[in-house]
MMTF fields as JSON, N, C-alpha, C and O atoms, coordinates in Angstrom:
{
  "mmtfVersion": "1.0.0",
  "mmtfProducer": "UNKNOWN",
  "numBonds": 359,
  "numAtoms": 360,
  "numGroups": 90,
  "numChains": 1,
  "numModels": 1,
  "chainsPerModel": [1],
  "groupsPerChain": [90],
  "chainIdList": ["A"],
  "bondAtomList": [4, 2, 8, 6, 12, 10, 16, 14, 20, 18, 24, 22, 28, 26, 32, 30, 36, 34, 40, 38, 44, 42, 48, 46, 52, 50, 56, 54, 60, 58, 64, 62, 68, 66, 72, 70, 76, 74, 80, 78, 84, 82, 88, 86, 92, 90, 96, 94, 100, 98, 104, 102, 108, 106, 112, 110, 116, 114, 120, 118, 124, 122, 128, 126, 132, 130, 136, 134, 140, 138, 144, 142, 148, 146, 152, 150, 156, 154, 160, 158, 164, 162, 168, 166, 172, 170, 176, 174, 180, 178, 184, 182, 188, 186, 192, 190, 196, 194, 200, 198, 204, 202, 208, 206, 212, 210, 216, 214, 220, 218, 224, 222, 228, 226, 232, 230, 236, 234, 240, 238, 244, 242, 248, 246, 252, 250, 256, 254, 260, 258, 264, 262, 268, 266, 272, 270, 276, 274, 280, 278, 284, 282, 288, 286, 292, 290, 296, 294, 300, 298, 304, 302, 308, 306, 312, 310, 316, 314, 320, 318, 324, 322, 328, 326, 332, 330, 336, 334, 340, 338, 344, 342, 348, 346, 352, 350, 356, 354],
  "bondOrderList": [1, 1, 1, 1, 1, 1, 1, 1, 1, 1, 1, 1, 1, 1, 1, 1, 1, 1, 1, 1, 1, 1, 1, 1, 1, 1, 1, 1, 1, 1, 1, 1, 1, 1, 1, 1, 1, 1, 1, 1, 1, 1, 1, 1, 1, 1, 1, 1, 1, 1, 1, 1, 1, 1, 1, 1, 1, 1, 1, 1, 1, 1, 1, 1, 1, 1, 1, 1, 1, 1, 1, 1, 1, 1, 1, 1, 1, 1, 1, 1, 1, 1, 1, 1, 1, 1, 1, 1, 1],
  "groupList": [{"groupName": "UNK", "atomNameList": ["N", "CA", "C", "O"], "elementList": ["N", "C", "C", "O"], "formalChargeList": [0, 0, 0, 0], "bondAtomList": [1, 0, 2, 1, 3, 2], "bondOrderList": [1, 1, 2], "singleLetterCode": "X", "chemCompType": "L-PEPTIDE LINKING"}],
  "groupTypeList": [0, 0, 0, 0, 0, 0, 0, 0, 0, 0, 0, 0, 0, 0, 0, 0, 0, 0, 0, 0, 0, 0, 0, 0, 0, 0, 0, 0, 0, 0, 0, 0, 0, 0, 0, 0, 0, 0, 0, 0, 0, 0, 0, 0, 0, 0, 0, 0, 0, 0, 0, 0, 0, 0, 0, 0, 0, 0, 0, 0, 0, 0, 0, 0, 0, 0, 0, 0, 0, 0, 0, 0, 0, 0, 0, 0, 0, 0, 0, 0, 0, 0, 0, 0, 0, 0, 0, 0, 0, 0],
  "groupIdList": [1, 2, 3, 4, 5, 6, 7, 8, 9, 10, 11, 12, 13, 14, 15, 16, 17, 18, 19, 20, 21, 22, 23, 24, 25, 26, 27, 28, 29, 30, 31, 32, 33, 34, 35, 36, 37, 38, 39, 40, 41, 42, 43, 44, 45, 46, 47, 48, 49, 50, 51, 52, 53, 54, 55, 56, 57, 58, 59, 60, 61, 62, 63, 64, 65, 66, 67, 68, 69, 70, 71, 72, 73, 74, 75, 76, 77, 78, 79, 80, 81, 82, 83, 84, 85, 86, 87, 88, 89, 90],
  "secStructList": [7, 7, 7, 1, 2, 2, 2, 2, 2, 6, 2, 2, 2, 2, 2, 2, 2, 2, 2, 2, 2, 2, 2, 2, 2, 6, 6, 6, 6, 6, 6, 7, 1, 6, 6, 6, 6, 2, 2, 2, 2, 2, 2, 2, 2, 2, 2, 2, 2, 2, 0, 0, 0, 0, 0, 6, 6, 6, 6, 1, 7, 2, 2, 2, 2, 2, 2, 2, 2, 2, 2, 2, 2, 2, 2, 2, 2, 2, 2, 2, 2, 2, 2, 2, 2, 1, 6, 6, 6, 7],
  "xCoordList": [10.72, 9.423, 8.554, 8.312, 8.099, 7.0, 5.359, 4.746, 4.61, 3.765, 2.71, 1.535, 2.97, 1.586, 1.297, 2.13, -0.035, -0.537, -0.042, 0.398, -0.268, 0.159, 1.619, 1.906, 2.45, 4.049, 4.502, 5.398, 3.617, 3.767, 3.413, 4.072, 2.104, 1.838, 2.376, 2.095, 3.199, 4.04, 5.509, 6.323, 5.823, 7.245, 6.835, 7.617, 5.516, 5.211, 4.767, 4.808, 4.258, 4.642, 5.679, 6.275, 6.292, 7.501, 8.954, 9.872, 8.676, 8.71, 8.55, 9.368, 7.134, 6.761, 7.332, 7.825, 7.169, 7.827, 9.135, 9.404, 10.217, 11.169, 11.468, 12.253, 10.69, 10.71, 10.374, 11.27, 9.365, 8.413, 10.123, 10.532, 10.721, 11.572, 12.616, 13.322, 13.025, 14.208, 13.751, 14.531, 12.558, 12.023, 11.74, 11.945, 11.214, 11.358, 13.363, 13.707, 13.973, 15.44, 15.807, 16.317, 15.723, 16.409, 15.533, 15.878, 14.186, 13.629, 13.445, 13.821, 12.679, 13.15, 14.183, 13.809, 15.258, 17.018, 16.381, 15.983, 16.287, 16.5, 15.368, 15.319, 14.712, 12.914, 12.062, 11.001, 12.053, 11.305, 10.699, 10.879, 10.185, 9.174, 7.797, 7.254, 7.461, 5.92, 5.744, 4.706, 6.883, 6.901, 7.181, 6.696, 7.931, 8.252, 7.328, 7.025, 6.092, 5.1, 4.272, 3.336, 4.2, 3.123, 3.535, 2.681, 4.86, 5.276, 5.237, 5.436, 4.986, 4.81, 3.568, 3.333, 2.849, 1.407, 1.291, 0.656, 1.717, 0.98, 1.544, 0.544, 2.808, 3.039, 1.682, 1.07, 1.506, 0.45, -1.033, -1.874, -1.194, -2.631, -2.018, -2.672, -1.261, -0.788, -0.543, -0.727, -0.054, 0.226, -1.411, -1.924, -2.028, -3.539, -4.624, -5.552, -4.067, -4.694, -4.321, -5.073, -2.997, -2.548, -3.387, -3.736, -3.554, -3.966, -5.589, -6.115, -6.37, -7.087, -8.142, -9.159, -6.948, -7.492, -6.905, -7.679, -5.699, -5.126, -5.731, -6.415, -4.911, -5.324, -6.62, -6.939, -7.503, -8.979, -9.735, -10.951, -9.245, -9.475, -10.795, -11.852, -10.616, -11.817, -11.411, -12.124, -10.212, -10.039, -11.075, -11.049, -11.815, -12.895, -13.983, -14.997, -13.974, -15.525, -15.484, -15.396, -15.532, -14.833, -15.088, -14.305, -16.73, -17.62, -17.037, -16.449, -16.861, -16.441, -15.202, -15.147, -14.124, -12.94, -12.855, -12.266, -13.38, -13.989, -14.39, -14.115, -15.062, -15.746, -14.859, -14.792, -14.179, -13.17, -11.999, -11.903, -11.234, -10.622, -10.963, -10.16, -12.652, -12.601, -12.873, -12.659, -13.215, -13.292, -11.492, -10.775, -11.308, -9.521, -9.109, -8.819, -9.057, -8.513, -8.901, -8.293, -10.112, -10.939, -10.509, -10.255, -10.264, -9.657, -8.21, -7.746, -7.719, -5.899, -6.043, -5.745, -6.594, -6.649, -6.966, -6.131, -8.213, -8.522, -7.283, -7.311, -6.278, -5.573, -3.945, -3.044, -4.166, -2.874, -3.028, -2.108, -4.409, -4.56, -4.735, -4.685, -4.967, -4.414, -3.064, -2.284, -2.84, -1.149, -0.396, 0.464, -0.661, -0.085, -1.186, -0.606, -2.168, -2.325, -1.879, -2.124, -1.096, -0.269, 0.935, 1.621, 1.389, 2.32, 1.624, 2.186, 0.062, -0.425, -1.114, -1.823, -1.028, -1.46, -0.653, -1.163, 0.92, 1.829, 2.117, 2.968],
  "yCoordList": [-0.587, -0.291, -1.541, -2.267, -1.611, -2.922, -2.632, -1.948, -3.246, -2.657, -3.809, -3.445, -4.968, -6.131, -5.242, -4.581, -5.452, -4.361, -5.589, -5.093, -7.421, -7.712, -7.772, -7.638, -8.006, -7.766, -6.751, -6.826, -5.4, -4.17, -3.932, -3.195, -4.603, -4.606, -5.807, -5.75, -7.016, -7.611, -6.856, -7.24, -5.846, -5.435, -4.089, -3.675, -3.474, -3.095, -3.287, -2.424, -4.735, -5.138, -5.376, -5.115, -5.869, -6.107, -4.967, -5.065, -3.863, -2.581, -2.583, -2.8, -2.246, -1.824, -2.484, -1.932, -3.989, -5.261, -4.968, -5.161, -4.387, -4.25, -3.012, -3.068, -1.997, -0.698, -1.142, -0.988, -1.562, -2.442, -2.954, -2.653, -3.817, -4.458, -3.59, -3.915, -2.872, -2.14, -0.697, -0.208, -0.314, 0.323, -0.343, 0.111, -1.539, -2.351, -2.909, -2.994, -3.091, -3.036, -2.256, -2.507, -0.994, 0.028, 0.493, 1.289, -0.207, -0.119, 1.59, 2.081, 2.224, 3.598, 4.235, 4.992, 4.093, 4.33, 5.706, 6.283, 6.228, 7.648, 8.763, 9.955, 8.07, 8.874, 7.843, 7.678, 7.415, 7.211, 5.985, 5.476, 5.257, 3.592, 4.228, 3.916, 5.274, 5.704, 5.935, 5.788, 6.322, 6.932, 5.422, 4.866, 5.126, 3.348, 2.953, 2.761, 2.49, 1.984, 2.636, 1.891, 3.508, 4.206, 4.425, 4.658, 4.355, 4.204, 2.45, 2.203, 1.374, 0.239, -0.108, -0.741, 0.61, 0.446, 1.132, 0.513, 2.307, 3.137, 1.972, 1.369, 1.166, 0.397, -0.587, -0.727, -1.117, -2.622, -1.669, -2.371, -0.616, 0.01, 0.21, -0.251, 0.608, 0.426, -0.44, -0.342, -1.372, -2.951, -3.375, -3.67, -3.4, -3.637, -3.325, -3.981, -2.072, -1.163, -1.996, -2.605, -2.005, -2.947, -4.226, -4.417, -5.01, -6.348, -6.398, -7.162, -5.177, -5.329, -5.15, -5.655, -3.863, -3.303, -4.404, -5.274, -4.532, -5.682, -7.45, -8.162, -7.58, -9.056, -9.577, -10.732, -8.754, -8.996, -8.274, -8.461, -7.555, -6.885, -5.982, -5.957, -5.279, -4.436, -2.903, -1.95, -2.689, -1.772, -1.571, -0.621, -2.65, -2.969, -2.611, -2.3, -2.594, -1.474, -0.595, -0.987, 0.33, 1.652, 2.121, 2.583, 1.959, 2.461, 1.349, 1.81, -0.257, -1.175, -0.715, -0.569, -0.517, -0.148, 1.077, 0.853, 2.119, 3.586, 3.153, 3.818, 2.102, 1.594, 0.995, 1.201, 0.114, -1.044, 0.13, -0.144, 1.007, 2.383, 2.752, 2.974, 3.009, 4.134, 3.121, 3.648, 2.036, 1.268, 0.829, 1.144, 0.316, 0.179, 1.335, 1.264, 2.803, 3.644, 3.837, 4.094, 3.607, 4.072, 3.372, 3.799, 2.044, 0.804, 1.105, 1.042, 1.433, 1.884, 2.763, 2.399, 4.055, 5.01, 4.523, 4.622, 3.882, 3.329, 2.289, 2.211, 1.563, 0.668, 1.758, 1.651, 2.608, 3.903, 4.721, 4.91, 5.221, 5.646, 4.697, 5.147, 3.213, 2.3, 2.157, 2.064, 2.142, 1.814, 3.23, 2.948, 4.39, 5.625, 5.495, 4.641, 5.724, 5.404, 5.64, 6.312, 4.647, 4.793, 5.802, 5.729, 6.621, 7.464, 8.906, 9.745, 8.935, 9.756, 9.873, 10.843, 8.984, 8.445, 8.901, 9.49, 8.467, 8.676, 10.047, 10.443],
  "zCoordList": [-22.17, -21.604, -21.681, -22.645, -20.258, -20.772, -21.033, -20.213, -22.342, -22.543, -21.91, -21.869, -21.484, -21.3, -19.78, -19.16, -19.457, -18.465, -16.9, -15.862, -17.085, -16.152, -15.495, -14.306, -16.567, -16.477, -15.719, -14.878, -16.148, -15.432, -14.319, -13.586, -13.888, -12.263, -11.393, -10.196, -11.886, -11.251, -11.202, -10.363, -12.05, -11.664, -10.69, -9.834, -10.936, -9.617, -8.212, -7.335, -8.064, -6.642, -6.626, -5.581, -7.531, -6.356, -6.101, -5.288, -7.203, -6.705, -4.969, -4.076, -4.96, -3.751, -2.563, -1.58, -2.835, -2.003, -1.517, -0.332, -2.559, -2.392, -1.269, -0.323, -1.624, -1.24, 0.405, 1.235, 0.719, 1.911, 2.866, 3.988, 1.754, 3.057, 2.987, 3.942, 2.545, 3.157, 4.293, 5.112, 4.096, 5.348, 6.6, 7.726, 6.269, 7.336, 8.079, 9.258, 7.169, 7.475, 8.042, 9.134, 7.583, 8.749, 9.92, 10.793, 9.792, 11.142, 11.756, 12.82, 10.542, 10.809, 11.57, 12.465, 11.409, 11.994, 11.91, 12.922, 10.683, 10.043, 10.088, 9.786, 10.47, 10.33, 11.279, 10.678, 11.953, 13.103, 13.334, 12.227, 13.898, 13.821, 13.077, 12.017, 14.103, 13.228, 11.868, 11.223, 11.461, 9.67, 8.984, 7.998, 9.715, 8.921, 8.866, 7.689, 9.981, 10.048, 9.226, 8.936, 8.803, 8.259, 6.833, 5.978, 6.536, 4.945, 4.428, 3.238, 5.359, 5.272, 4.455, 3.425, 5.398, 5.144, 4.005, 3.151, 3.644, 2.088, 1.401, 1.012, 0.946, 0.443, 0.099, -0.96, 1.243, 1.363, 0.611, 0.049, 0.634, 0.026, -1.287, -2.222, -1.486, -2.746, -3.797, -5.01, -3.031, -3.795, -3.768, -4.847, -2.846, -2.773, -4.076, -4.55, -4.384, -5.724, -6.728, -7.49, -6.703, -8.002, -8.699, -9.863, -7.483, -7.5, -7.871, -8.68, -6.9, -7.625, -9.033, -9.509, -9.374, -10.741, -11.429, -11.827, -11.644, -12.588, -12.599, -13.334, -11.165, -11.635, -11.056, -11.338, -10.176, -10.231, -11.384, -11.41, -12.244, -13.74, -13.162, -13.792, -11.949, -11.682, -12.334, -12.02, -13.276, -14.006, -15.553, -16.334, -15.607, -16.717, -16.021, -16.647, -14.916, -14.247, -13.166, -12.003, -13.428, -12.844, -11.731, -10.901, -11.669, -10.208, -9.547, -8.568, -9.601, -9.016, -8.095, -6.874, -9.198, -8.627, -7.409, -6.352, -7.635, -7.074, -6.088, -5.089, -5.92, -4.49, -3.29, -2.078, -4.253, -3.651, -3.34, -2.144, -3.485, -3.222, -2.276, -1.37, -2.1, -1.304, -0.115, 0.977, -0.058, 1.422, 1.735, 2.684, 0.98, 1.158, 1.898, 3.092, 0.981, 1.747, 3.274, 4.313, 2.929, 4.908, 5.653, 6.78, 5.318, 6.091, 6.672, 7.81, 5.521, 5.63, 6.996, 8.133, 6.568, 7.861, 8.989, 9.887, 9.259, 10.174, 11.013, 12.241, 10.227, 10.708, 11.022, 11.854, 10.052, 10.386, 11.709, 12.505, 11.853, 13.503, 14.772, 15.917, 14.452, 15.749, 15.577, 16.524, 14.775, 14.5, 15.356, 16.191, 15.179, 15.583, 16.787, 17.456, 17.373, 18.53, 20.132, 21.134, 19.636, 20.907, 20.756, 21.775, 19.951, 20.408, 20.993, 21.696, 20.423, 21.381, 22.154, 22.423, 22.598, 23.864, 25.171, 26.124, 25.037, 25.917, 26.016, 26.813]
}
């Protein structure tokens, strides 16, 4: 088990990193471009969280973090419905 808090959020990006390119590899074969694209992205908001509670240390101020979350997330969505977009469109 690793207990240093940065060790742990570098073996979790690159967790995610890892996770990131093999969805991108199979190019949703199995579940679709839209779900790929859109499991890409929870990745990148995810790894996003990481970075900045840890190594911008906004986990030492809470409303900070809470803030930086909730615009991230809005952002994510916002970039998840241009991204999907166009499939309902057609």
């Amino acid at each position: 088990m690793i207990h240093d808090a940065t060790t742990r959020a570098w073996v979790t990006l690159m967790v995610l990193s890892g996770a990131s390119v093999l969805v991108a590899l199979t190019g949703g074969a199995s579940f679709g471009g839209s779900v790929a694209g859109a499991l890409i992205l929870l990745f990148a908001w995810m790894k996003a969280r990481v970075i900045l509670a840890r190594y911008l240390g906004l986990w030492r101020a809470p409303a900070w973090l809470s803030g930086f979350n909730w615009v991230l997330g809005l952002y994510c969505m916002l970039l998840l419905g241009l991204f999907l977009a166009p499939d309902f469109i057609r």
